[in-house]
Amino acid sequence: MIKQKLEDALVSFLVALMDNGKGTDQMAQLLGLLHGKMKPSEIDAIQKEWATADQQEMETLFLNIVRSVPEVVEVLGAALDKFSKKYGTVTTVFHKVFEVA
């Protein structure tokens, strides 16, 4: 169940990145699913930094999440597949993240 929610949250996040380049609300939703998987202080720090982060900082923050939470890695590939089937090729600055998937 949590994996499906994570996958859905990742797809929503990718759509928001495509639409407005930030996905702040969707990042908050994703982080909400990671309580118990990451330290509360890490989650709070990411949420605060995300609001003012530039593209490179956003990539680093997201990569840190991917590296810290194995469940995210497990569903990232499926989320990317689902996203690409609906919206076409994934075009974003998050290249390192997609290499992990």
PDB file of C-alpha atoms in Angstrom:
ATOM      1  CA  MET A   1       0.000   0.000   0.000  1.00  0.00           C
ATOM      2  CA  ILE A   2       2.735   2.473   0.927  1.00  0.00           C
ATOM      3  CA  LYS A   3       4.580   1.691  -2.297  1.00  0.00           C
ATOM      4  CA  GLN A   4       1.500   2.546  -4.371  1.00  0.00           C
ATOM      5  CA  LYS A   5       1.064   5.809  -2.457  1.00  0.00           C
ATOM      6  CA  LEU A   6       4.743   6.631  -2.966  1.00  0.00           C
ATOM      7  CA  GLU A   7       4.478   5.870  -6.668  1.00  0.00           C
ATOM      8  CA  ASP A   8       1.400   8.072  -7.019  1.00  0.00           C
ATOM      9  CA  ALA A   9       3.090  10.866  -5.055  1.00  0.00           C
ATOM     10  CA  LEU A  10       6.172  10.660  -7.285  1.00  0.00           C
ATOM     11  CA  VAL A  11       4.056  10.861 -10.444  1.00  0.00           C
ATOM     12  CA  SER A  12       2.196  13.858  -9.015  1.00  0.00           C
ATOM     13  CA  PHE A  13       5.523  15.454  -8.125  1.00  0.00           C
ATOM     14  CA  LEU A  14       6.918  14.917 -11.641  1.00  0.00           C
ATOM     15  CA  VAL A  15       3.785  16.440 -13.184  1.00  0.00           C
ATOM     16  CA  ALA A  16       4.139  19.493 -10.928  1.00  0.00           C
ATOM     17  CA  LEU A  17       7.792  19.865 -11.895  1.00  0.00           C
ATOM     18  CA  MET A  18       6.792  19.747 -15.542  1.00  0.00           C
ATOM     19  CA  ASP A  19       3.957  22.251 -15.039  1.00  0.00           C
ATOM     20  CA  ASN A  20       5.506  24.838 -12.759  1.00  0.00           C
ATOM     21  CA  GLY A  21       9.085  23.767 -12.155  1.00  0.00           C
ATOM     22  CA  LYS A  22       8.825  23.543  -8.365  1.00  0.00           C
ATOM     23  CA  GLY A  23       6.269  21.064  -7.033  1.00  0.00           C
ATOM     24  CA  THR A  24       6.371  22.436  -3.479  1.00  0.00           C
ATOM     25  CA  ASP A  25       2.964  21.049  -2.462  1.00  0.00           C
ATOM     26  CA  GLN A  26       3.704  17.705  -4.073  1.00  0.00           C
ATOM     27  CA  MET A  27       7.082  17.520  -2.328  1.00  0.00           C
ATOM     28  CA  ALA A  28       5.296  18.123   0.984  1.00  0.00           C
ATOM     29  CA  GLN A  29       2.877  15.289   0.127  1.00  0.00           C
ATOM     30  CA  LEU A  30       5.775  12.979  -0.718  1.00  0.00           C
ATOM     31  CA  LEU A  31       7.627  13.871   2.481  1.00  0.00           C
ATOM     32  CA  GLY A  32       4.445  13.226   4.457  1.00  0.00           C
ATOM     33  CA  LEU A  33       4.570   9.629   3.252  1.00  0.00           C
ATOM     34  CA  LEU A  34       8.158   9.296   4.429  1.00  0.00           C
ATOM     35  CA  HIS A  35       7.512   9.863   8.133  1.00  0.00           C
ATOM     36  CA  GLY A  36       9.135   6.930   9.888  1.00  0.00           C
ATOM     37  CA  LYS A  37      11.477   6.383   6.943  1.00  0.00           C
ATOM     38  CA  MET A  38      13.445   9.595   7.496  1.00  0.00           C
ATOM     39  CA  LYS A  39      14.178  11.608  10.625  1.00  0.00           C
ATOM     40  CA  PRO A  40      11.620  14.366  11.311  1.00  0.00           C
ATOM     41  CA  SER A  41      14.472  16.889  11.356  1.00  0.00           C
ATOM     42  CA  GLU A  42      15.527  15.766   7.847  1.00  0.00           C
ATOM     43  CA  ILE A  43      11.972  16.095   6.554  1.00  0.00           C
ATOM     44  CA  ASP A  44      11.591  19.568   8.082  1.00  0.00           C
ATOM     45  CA  ALA A  45      14.926  20.691   6.645  1.00  0.00           C
ATOM     46  CA  ILE A  46      14.022  19.505   3.143  1.00  0.00           C
ATOM     47  CA  GLN A  47      10.632  21.239   3.264  1.00  0.00           C
ATOM     48  CA  LYS A  48      12.220  24.521   4.348  1.00  0.00           C
ATOM     49  CA  GLU A  49      15.022  24.344   1.789  1.00  0.00           C
ATOM     50  CA  TRP A  50      12.714  23.277  -1.057  1.00  0.00           C
ATOM     51  CA  ALA A  51      10.727  26.516  -0.958  1.00  0.00           C
ATOM     52  CA  THR A  52      13.755  28.618  -1.907  1.00  0.00           C
ATOM     53  CA  ALA A  53      15.917  26.063  -3.722  1.00  0.00           C
ATOM     54  CA  ASP A  54      17.112  26.571  -7.271  1.00  0.00           C
ATOM     55  CA  GLN A  55      17.071  23.704  -9.782  1.00  0.00           C
ATOM     56  CA  GLN A  56      20.456  22.293  -8.753  1.00  0.00           C
ATOM     57  CA  GLU A  57      19.575  22.434  -5.053  1.00  0.00           C
ATOM     58  CA  MET A  58      16.225  20.765  -5.762  1.00  0.00           C
ATOM     59  CA  GLU A  59      18.003  17.969  -7.590  1.00  0.00           C
ATOM     60  CA  THR A  60      20.387  17.472  -4.671  1.00  0.00           C
ATOM     61  CA  LEU A  61      17.556  17.443  -2.126  1.00  0.00           C
ATOM     62  CA  PHE A  62      15.548  14.936  -4.142  1.00  0.00           C
ATOM     63  CA  LEU A  63      18.615  12.761  -4.707  1.00  0.00           C
ATOM     64  CA  ASN A  64      19.175  12.736  -0.939  1.00  0.00           C
ATOM     65  CA  ILE A  65      15.618  11.451  -0.459  1.00  0.00           C
ATOM     66  CA  VAL A  66      16.136   8.747  -3.077  1.00  0.00           C
ATOM     67  CA  ARG A  67      19.385   7.647  -1.473  1.00  0.00           C
ATOM     68  CA  SER A  68      17.947   7.698   2.063  1.00  0.00           C
ATOM     69  CA  VAL A  69      14.710   5.799   1.469  1.00  0.00           C
ATOM     70  CA  PRO A  70      14.967   2.436  -0.326  1.00  0.00           C
ATOM     71  CA  GLU A  71      11.199   2.370  -0.925  1.00  0.00           C
ATOM     72  CA  VAL A  72      11.498   5.479  -3.094  1.00  0.00           C
ATOM     73  CA  VAL A  73      14.125   3.778  -5.254  1.00  0.00           C
ATOM     74  CA  GLU A  74      11.887   0.707  -5.540  1.00  0.00           C
ATOM     75  CA  VAL A  75       8.969   2.692  -6.967  1.00  0.00           C
ATOM     76  CA  LEU A  76      10.855   5.399  -8.867  1.00  0.00           C
ATOM     77  CA  GLY A  77      11.187   3.326 -12.027  1.00  0.00           C
ATOM     78  CA  ALA A  78       7.476   2.477 -12.045  1.00  0.00           C
ATOM     79  CA  ALA A  79       6.583   6.120 -11.389  1.00  0.00           C
ATOM     80  CA  LEU A  80       8.766   7.248 -14.308  1.00  0.00           C
ATOM     81  CA  ASP A  81       7.145   4.639 -16.568  1.00  0.00           C
ATOM     82  CA  LYS A  82       3.663   5.754 -15.560  1.00  0.00           C
ATOM     83  CA  PHE A  83       4.610   9.405 -16.077  1.00  0.00           C
ATOM     84  CA  SER A  84       6.183   8.818 -19.496  1.00  0.00           C
ATOM     85  CA  LYS A  85       3.190   6.810 -20.744  1.00  0.00           C
ATOM     86  CA  LYS A  86       0.864   9.683 -19.918  1.00  0.00           C
ATOM     87  CA  TYR A  87       3.057  12.708 -20.639  1.00  0.00           C
ATOM     88  CA  GLY A  88       5.797  11.486 -22.976  1.00  0.00           C
ATOM     89  CA  THR A  89       9.509  11.663 -22.376  1.00  0.00           C
ATOM     90  CA  VAL A  90      10.648  12.889 -19.000  1.00  0.00           C
ATOM     91  CA  THR A  91      12.479  16.146 -19.587  1.00  0.00           C
ATOM     92  CA  THR A  92      13.783  17.691 -16.419  1.00  0.00           C
ATOM     93  CA  VAL A  93      17.045  18.644 -14.762  1.00  0.00           C
ATOM     94  CA  PHE A  94      16.807  15.630 -12.453  1.00  0.00           C
ATOM     95  CA  HIS A  95      19.194  13.559 -14.585  1.00  0.00           C
ATOM     96  CA  LYS A  96      21.129  12.005 -11.668  1.00  0.00           C
ATOM     97  CA  VAL A  97      17.899  10.846 -10.067  1.00  0.00           C
ATOM     98  CA  PHE A  98      16.770   9.112 -13.209  1.00  0.00           C
ATOM     99  CA  GLU A  99      20.131   7.376 -13.549  1.00  0.00           C
ATOM    100  CA  VAL A 100      19.466   5.808 -10.127  1.00  0.00           C
ATOM    101  CA  ALA A 101      16.139   4.475 -11.378  1.00  0.00           C
TER     102      ALA A 101
END
